[in-house]
PDB file of C-alpha atoms in Angstrom:
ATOM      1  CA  UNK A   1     -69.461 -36.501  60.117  1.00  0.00           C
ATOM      2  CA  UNK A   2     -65.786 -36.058  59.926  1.00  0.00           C
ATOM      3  CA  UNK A   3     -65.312 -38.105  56.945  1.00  0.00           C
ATOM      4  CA  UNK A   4     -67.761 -35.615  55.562  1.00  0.00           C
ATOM      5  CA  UNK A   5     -65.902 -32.266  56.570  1.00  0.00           C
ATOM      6  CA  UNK A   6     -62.729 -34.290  55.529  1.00  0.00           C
ATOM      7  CA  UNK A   7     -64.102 -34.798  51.541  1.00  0.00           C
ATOM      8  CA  UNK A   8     -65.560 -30.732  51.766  1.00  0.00           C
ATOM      9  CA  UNK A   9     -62.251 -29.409  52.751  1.00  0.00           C
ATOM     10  CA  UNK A  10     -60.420 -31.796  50.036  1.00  0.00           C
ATOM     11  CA  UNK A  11     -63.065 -30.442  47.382  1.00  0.00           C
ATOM     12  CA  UNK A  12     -62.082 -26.730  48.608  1.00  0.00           C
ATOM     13  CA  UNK A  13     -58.679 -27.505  48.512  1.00  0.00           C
ATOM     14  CA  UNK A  14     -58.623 -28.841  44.796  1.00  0.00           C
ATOM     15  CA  UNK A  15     -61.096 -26.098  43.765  1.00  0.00           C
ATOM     16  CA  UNK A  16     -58.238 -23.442  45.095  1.00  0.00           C
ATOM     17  CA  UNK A  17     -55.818 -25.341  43.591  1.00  0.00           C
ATOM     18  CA  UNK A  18     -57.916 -25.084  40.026  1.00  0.00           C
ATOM     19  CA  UNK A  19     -58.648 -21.578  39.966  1.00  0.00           C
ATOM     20  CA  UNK A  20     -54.500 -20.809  40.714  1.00  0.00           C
ATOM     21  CA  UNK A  21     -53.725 -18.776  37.969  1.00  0.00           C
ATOM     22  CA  UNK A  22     -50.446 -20.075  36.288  1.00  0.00           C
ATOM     23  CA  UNK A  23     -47.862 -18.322  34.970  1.00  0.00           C
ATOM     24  CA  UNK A  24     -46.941 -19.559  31.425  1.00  0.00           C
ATOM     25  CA  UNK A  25     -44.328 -17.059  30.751  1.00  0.00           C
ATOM     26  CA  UNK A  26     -46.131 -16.079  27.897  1.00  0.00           C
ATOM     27  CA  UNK A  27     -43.852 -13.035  27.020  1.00  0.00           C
ATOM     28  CA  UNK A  28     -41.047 -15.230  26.360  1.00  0.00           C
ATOM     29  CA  UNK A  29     -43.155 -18.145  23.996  1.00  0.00           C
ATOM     30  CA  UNK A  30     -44.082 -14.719  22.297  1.00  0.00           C
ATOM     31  CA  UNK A  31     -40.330 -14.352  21.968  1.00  0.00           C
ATOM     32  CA  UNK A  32     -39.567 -17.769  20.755  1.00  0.00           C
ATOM     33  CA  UNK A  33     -42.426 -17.737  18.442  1.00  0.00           C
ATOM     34  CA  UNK A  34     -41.321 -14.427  16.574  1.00  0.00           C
ATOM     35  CA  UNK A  35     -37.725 -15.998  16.267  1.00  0.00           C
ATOM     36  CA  UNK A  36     -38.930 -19.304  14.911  1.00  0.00           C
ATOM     37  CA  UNK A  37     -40.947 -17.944  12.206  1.00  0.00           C
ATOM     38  CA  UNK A  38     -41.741 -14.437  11.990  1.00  0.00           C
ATOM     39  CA  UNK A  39     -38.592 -12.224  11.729  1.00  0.00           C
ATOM     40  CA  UNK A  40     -36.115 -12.419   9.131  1.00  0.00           C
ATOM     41  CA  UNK A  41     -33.880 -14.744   9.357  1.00  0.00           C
ATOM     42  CA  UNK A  42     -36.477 -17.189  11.379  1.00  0.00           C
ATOM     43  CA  UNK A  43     -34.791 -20.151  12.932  1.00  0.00           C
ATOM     44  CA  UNK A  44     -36.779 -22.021  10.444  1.00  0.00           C
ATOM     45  CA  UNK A  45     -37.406 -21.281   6.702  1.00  0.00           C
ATOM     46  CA  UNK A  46     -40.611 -20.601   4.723  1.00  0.00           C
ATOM     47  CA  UNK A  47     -40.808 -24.209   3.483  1.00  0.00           C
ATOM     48  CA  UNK A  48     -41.829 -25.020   7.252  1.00  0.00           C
ATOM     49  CA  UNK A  49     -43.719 -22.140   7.855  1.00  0.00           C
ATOM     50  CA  UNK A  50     -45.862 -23.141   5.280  1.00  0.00           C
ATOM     51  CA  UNK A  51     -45.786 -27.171   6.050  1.00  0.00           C
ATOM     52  CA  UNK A  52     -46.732 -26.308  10.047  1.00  0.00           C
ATOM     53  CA  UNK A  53     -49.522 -23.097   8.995  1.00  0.00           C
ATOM     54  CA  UNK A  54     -50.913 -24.732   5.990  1.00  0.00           C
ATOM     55  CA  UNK A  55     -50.200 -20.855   4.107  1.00  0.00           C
ATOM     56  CA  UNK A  56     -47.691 -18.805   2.686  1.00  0.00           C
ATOM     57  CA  UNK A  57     -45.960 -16.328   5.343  1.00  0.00           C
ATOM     58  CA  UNK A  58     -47.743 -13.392   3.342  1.00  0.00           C
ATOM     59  CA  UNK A  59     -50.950 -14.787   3.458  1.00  0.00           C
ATOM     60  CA  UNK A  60     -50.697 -15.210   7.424  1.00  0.00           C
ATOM     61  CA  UNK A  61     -49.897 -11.455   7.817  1.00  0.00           C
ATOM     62  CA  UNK A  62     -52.329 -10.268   5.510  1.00  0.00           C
ATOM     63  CA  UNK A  63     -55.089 -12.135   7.361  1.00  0.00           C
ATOM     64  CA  UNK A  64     -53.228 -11.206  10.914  1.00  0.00           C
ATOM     65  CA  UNK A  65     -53.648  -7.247   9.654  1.00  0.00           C
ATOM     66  CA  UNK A  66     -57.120  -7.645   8.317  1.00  0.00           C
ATOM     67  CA  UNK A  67     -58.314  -9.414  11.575  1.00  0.00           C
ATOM     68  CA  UNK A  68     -56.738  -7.172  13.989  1.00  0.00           C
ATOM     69  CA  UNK A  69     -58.493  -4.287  12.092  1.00  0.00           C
ATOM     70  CA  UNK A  70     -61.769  -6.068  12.386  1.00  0.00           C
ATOM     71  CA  UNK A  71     -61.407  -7.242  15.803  1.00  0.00           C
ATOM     72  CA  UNK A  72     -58.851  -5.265  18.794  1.00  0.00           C
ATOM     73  CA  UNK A  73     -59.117  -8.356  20.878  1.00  0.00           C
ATOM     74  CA  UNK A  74     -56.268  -9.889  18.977  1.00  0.00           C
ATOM     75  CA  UNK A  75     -53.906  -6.344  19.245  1.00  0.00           C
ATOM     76  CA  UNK A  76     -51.353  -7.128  21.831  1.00  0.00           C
ATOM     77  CA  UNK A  77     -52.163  -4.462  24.917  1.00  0.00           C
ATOM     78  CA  UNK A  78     -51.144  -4.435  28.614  1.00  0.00           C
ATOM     79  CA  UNK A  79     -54.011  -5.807  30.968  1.00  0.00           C
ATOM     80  CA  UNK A  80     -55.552  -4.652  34.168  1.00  0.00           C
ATOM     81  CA  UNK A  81     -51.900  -5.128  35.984  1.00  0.00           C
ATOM     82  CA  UNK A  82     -50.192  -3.468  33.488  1.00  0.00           C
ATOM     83  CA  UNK A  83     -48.813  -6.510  31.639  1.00  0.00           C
ATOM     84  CA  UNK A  84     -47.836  -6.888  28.136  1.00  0.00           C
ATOM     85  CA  UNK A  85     -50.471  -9.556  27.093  1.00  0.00           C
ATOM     86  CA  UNK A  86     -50.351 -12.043  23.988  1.00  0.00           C
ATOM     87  CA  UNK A  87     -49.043 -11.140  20.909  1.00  0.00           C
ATOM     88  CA  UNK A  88     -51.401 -11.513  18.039  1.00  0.00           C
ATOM     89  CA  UNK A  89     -48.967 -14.152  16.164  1.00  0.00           C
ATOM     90  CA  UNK A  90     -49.596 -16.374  19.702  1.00  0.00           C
ATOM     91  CA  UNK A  91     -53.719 -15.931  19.519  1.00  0.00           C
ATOM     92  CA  UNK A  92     -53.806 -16.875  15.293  1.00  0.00           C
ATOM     93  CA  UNK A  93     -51.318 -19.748  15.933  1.00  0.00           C
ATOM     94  CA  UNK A  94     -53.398 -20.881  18.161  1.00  0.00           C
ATOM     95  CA  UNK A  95     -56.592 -20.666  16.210  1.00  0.00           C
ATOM     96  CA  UNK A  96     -54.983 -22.696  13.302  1.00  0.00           C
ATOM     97  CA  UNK A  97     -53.268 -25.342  15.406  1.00  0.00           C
ATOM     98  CA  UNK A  98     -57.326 -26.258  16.229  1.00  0.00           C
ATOM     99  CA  UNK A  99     -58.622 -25.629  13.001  1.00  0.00           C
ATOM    100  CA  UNK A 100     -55.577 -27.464  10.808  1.00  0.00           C
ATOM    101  CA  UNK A 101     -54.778 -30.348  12.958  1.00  0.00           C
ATOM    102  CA  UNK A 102     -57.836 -30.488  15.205  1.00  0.00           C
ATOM    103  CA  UNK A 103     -55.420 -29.897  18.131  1.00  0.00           C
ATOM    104  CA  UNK A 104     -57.145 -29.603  21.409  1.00  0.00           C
ATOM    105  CA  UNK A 105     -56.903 -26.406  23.803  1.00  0.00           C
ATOM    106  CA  UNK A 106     -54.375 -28.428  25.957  1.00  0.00           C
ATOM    107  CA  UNK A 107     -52.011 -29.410  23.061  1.00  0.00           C
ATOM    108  CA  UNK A 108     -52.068 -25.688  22.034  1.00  0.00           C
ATOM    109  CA  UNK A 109     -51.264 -24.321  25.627  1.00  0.00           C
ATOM    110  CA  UNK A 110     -48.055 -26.148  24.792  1.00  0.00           C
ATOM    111  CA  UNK A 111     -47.316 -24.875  21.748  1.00  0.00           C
ATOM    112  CA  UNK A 112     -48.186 -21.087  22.574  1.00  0.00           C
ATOM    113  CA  UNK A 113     -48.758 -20.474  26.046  1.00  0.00           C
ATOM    114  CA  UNK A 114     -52.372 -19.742  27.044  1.00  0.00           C
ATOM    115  CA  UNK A 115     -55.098 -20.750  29.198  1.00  0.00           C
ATOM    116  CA  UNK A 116     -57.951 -22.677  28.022  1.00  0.00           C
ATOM    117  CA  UNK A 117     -60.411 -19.989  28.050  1.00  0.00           C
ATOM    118  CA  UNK A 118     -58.125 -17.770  26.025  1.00  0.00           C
ATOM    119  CA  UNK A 119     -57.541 -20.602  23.781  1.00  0.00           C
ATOM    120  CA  UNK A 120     -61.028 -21.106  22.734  1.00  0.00           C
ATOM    121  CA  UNK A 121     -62.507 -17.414  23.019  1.00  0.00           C
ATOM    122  CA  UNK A 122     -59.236 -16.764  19.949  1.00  0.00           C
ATOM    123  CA  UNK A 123     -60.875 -20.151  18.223  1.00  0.00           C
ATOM    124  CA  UNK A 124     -64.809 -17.935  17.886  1.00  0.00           C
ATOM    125  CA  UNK A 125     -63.579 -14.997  17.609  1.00  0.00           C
ATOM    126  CA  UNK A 126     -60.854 -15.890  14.542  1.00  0.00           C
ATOM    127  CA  UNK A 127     -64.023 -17.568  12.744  1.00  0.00           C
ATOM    128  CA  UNK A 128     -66.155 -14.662  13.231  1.00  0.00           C
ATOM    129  CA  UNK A 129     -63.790 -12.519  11.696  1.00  0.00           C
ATOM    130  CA  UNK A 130     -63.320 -15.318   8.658  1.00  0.00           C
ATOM    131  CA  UNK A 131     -66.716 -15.224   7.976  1.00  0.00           C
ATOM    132  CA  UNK A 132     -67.393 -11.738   8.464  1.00  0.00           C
ATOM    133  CA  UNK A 133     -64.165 -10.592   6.505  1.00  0.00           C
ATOM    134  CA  UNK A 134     -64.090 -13.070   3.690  1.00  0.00           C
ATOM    135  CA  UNK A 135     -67.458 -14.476   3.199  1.00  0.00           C
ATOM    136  CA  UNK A 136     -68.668 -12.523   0.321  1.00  0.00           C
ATOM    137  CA  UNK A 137     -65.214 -12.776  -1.940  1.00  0.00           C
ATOM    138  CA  UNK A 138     -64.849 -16.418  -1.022  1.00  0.00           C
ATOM    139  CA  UNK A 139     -67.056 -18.548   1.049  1.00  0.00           C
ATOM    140  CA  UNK A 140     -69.802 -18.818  -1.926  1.00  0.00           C
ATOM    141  CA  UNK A 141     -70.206 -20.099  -5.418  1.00  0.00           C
ATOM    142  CA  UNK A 142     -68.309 -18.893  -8.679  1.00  0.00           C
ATOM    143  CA  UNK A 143     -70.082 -16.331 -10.399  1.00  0.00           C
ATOM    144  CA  UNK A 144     -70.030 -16.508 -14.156  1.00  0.00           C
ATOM    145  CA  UNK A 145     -67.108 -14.719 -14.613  1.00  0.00           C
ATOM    146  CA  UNK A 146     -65.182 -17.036 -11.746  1.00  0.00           C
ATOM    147  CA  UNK A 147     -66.268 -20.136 -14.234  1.00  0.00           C
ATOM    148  CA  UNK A 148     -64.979 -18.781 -17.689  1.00  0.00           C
ATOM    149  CA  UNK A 149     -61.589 -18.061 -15.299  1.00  0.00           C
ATOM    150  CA  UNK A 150     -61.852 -21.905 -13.810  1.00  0.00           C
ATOM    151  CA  UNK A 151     -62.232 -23.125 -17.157  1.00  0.00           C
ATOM    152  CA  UNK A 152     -59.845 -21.206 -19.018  1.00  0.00           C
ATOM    153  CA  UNK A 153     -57.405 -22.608 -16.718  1.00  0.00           C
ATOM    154  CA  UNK A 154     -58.224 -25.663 -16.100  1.00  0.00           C
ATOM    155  CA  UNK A 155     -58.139 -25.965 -20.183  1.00  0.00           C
ATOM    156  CA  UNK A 156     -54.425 -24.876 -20.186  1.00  0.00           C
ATOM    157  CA  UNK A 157     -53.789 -27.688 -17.968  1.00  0.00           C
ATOM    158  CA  UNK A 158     -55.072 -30.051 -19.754  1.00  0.00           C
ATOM    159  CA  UNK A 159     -58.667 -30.285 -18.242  1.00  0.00           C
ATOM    160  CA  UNK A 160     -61.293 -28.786 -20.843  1.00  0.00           C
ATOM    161  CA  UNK A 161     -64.340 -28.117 -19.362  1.00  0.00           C
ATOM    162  CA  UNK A 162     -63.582 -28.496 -15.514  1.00  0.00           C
ATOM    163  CA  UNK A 163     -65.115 -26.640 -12.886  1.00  0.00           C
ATOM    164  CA  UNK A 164     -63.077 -28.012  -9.624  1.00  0.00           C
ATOM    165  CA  UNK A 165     -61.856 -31.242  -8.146  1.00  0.00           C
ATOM    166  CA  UNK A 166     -64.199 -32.963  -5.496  1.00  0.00           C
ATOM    167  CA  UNK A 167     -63.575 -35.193  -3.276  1.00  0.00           C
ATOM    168  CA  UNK A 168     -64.831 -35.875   0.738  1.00  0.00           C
ATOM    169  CA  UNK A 169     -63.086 -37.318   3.505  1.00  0.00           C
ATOM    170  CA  UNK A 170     -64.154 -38.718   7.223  1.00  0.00           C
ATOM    171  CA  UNK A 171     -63.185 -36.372  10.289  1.00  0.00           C
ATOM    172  CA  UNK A 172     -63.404 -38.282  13.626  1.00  0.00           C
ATOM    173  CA  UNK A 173     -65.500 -37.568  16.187  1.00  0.00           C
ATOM    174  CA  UNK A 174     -63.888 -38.464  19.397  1.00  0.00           C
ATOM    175  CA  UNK A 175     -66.346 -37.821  21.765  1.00  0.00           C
ATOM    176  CA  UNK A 176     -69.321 -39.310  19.844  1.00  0.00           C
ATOM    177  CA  UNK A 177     -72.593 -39.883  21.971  1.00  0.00           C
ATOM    178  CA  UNK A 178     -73.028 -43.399  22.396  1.00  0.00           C
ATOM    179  CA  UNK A 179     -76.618 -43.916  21.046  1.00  0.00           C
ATOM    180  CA  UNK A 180     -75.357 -42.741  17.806  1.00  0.00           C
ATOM    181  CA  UNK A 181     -72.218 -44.564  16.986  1.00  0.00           C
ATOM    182  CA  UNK A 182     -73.584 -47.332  15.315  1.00  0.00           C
ATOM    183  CA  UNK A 183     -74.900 -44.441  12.924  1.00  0.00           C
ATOM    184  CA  UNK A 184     -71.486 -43.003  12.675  1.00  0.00           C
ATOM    185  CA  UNK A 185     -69.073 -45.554  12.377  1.00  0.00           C
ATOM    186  CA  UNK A 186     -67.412 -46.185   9.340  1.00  0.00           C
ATOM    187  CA  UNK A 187     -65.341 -49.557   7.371  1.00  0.00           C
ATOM    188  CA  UNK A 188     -61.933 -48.507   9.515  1.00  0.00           C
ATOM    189  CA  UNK A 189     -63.771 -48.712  12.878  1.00  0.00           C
ATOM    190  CA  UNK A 190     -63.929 -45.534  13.751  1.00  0.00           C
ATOM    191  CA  UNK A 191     -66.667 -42.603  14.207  1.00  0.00           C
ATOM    192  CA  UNK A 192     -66.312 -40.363  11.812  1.00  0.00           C
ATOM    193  CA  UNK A 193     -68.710 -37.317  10.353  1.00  0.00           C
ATOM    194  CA  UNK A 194     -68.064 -36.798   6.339  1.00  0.00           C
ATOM    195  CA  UNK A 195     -66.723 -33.725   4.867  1.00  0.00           C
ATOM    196  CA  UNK A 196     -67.441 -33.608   0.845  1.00  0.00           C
ATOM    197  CA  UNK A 197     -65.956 -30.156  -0.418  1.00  0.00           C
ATOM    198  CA  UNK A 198     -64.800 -28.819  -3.870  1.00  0.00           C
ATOM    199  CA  UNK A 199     -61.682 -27.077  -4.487  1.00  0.00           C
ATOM    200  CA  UNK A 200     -60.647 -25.011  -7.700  1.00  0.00           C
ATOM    201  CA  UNK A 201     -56.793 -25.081  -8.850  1.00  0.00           C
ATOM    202  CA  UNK A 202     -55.657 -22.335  -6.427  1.00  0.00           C
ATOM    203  CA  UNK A 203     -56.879 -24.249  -3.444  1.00  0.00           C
ATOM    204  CA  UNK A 204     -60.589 -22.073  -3.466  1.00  0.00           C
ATOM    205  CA  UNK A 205     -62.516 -24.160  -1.464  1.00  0.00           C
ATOM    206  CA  UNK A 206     -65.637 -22.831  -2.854  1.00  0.00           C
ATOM    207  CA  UNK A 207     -68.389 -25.646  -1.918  1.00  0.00           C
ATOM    208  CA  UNK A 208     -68.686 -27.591   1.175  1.00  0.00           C
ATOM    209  CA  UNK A 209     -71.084 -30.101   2.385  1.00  0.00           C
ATOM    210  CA  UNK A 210     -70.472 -31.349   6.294  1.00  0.00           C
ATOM    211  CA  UNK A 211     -72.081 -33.775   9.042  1.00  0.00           C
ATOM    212  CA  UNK A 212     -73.405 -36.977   7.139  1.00  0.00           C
ATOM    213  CA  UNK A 213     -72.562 -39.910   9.213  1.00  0.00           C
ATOM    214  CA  UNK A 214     -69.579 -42.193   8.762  1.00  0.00           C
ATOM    215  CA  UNK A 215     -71.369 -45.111   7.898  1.00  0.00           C
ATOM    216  CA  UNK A 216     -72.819 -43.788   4.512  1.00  0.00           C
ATOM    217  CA  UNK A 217     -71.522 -44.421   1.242  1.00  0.00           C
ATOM    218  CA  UNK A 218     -70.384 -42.211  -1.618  1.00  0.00           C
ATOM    219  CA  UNK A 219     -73.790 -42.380  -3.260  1.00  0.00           C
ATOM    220  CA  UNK A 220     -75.318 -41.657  -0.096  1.00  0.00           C
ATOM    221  CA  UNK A 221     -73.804 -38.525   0.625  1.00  0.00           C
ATOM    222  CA  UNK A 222     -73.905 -37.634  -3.131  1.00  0.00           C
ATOM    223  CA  UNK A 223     -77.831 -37.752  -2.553  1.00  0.00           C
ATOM    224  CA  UNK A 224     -77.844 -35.648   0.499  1.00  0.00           C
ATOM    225  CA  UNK A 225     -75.469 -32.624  -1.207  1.00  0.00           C
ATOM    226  CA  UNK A 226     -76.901 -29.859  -2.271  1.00  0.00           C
ATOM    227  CA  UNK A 227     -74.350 -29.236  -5.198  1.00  0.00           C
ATOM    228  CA  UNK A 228     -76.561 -31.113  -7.915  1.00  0.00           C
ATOM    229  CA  UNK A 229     -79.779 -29.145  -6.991  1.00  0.00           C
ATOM    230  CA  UNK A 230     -78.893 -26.856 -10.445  1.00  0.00           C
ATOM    231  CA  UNK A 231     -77.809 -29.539 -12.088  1.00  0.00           C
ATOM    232  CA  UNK A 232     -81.314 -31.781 -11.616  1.00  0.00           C
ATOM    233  CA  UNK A 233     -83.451 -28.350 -11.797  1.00  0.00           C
ATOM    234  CA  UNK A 234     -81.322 -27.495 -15.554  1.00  0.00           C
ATOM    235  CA  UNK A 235     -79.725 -24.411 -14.120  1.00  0.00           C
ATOM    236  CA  UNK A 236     -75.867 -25.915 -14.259  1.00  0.00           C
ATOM    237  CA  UNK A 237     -73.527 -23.548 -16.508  1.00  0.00           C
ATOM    238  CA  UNK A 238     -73.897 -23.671 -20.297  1.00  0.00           C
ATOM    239  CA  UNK A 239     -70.286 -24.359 -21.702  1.00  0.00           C
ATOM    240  CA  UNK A 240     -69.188 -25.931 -25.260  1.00  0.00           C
ATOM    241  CA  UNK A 241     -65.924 -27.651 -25.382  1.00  0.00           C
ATOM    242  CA  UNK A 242     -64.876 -30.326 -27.514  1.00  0.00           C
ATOM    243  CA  UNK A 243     -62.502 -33.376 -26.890  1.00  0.00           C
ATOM    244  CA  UNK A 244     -61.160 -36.200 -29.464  1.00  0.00           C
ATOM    245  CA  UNK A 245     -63.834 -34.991 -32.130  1.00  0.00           C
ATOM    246  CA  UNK A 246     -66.669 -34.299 -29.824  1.00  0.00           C
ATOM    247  CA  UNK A 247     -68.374 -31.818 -28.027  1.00  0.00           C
ATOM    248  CA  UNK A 248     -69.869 -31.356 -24.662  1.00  0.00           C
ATOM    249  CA  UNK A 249     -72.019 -29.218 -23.445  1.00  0.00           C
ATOM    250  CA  UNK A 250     -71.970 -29.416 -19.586  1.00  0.00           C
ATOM    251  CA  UNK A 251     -69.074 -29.051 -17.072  1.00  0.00           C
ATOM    252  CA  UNK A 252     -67.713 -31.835 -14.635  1.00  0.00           C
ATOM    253  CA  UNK A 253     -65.971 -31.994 -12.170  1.00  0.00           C
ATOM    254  CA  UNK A 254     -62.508 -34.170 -11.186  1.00  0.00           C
ATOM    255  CA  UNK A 255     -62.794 -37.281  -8.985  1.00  0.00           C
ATOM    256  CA  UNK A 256     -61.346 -40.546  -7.692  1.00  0.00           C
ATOM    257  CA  UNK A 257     -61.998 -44.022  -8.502  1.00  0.00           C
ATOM    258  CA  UNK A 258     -64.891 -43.594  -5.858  1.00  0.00           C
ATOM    259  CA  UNK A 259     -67.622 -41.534  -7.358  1.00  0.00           C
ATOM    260  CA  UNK A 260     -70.120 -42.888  -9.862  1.00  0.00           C
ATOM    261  CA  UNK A 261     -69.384 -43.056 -13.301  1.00  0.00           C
ATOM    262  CA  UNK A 262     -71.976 -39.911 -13.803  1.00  0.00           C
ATOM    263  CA  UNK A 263     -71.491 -37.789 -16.592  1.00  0.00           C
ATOM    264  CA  UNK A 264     -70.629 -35.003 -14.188  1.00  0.00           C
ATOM    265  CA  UNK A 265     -67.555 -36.328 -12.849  1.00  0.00           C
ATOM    266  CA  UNK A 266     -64.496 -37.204 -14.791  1.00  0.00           C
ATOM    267  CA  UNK A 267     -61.642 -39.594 -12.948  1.00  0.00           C
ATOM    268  CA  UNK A 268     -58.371 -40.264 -13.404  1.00  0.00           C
ATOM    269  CA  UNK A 269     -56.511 -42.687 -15.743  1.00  0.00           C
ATOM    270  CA  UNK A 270     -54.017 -44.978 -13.956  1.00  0.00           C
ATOM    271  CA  UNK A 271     -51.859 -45.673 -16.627  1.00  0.00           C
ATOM    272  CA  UNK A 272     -51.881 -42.931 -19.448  1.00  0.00           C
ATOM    273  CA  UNK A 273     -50.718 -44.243 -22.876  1.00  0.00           C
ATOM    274  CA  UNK A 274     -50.166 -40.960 -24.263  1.00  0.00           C
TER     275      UNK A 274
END
């Protein structure tokens, strides 16, 4: 019986200890944040703004304003106690440290200062504003006129006839159920769920394909995409270009040493000759 008490007063005791609020000094990583990147003459320069944000310093506070004009959560306002609370710089960093490096909610409370729940309430909110901002001028296919501009430029660069690069990666799933890793596992070991996405020359990530398992192959996950559907159904874009005396009539798309040698994707040469 007293062993008993002993372990529900212990459990008390750490559950007290747990809901302790803790005081990050949140005001002054706001501080240090601002200095480090945000005001002119930022401790560090533009170069590692953009290496650490994955964006250009405009681009940030263009999507900062448009977000805090969609949603007030991430204004900066006093709470209940009268407190300046988190500046909206600390909530977006936050959101892209777990959406760039897959960072966990305790590696971000390092990095700027909040509590878990904060942490990943900034993570669904910052998407639903993405999608609800941005989703109809960029998360969706090129219209016509987005395809004569992809292939104009891609044909200044050298590429006649290109639509986008493609190319898929793995992204590892830590915390994979057990029952399924066999499933999931790729040739390095690890568990891993496949990404396959398409990118035009400014970095417009316009197609995406996610969650095959690790273990499938290229051809696989080719099979399971949805980005040939027009293609096998004859609704891909009607374009004429012509290259070393002949002339093509269907776009492609630029690849690695991976994919298929389909008429649809074009790869690399190692060793140009001319």
């Amino acid at each position: 019986m007293l062993v008993a008490f002993a372990m529900l007063n212990e459990s008390r005791q750490h559950h007290r200890r747990r809901a302790q609020n803790v005081d990050r000094h949140r005001q002054s990583r706001g501080k240090n944040l601002m200095e480090d990147y945000f005001i002119p003459n930022s401790l560090y320069p533009v170069s590692k703004f953009q290496e650490r944000y994955r964006m250009q310093p405009h681009l940030f506070q263009k999507i900062m304003h448009d977000i805090c004009n969609y949603d007030t959560y991430f204004i900066q306002k006093n709470d209940a106690c009268g407190v300046l609370g988190l500046l909206p710089e600390q909530k977006l960093t936050a959101a892209l440290q777990m959406l760039a490096y897959g960072a966990s909610a305790e590696q971000v409370d390092e990095i700027a200062k909040m509590g878990k729940s904060t942490i990943l309430e900034c993570l669904v909110r910052f998407c639903d504003a993405v999608k609800n901002l941005y989703m109809r001028e960029y998360l969706r296919r090129p219209s016509p006129k987005d395809l004569q501009g992809l292939l104009q430029k891609a044909e200044t660069r050298g590429f006649p006839g290109m639509i986008g690069s493609i190319d898929w990666m793995h992204s590892q799933w830590k915390n994979c159920p057990t029952a399924w890793q066999g499933d999931y596992g790729n040739r390095k070991g690890q568990k891993s769920i496949i990404l396959d996405a398409i990118a035009s020359f400014d970095t417009w990530v316009w197609h995406t394909f996610f969650g095959v398992a690790g273990s499938q192959n290229d051809l696989n996950v080719l099979g399971q995409s949805p980005m040939f559907n027009d293609v096998l159904r004859g609704h891909s874009p009607h374009i004429t270009y012509q290259i070393n005396n002949t002339i093509y009539s269907s776009a492609y798309y630029l690849a690695d040493g991976i994919y298929p040698r389909w008429m649809t994707f074009v790869k690399t040469i190692p060793n140009p000759q001319s």
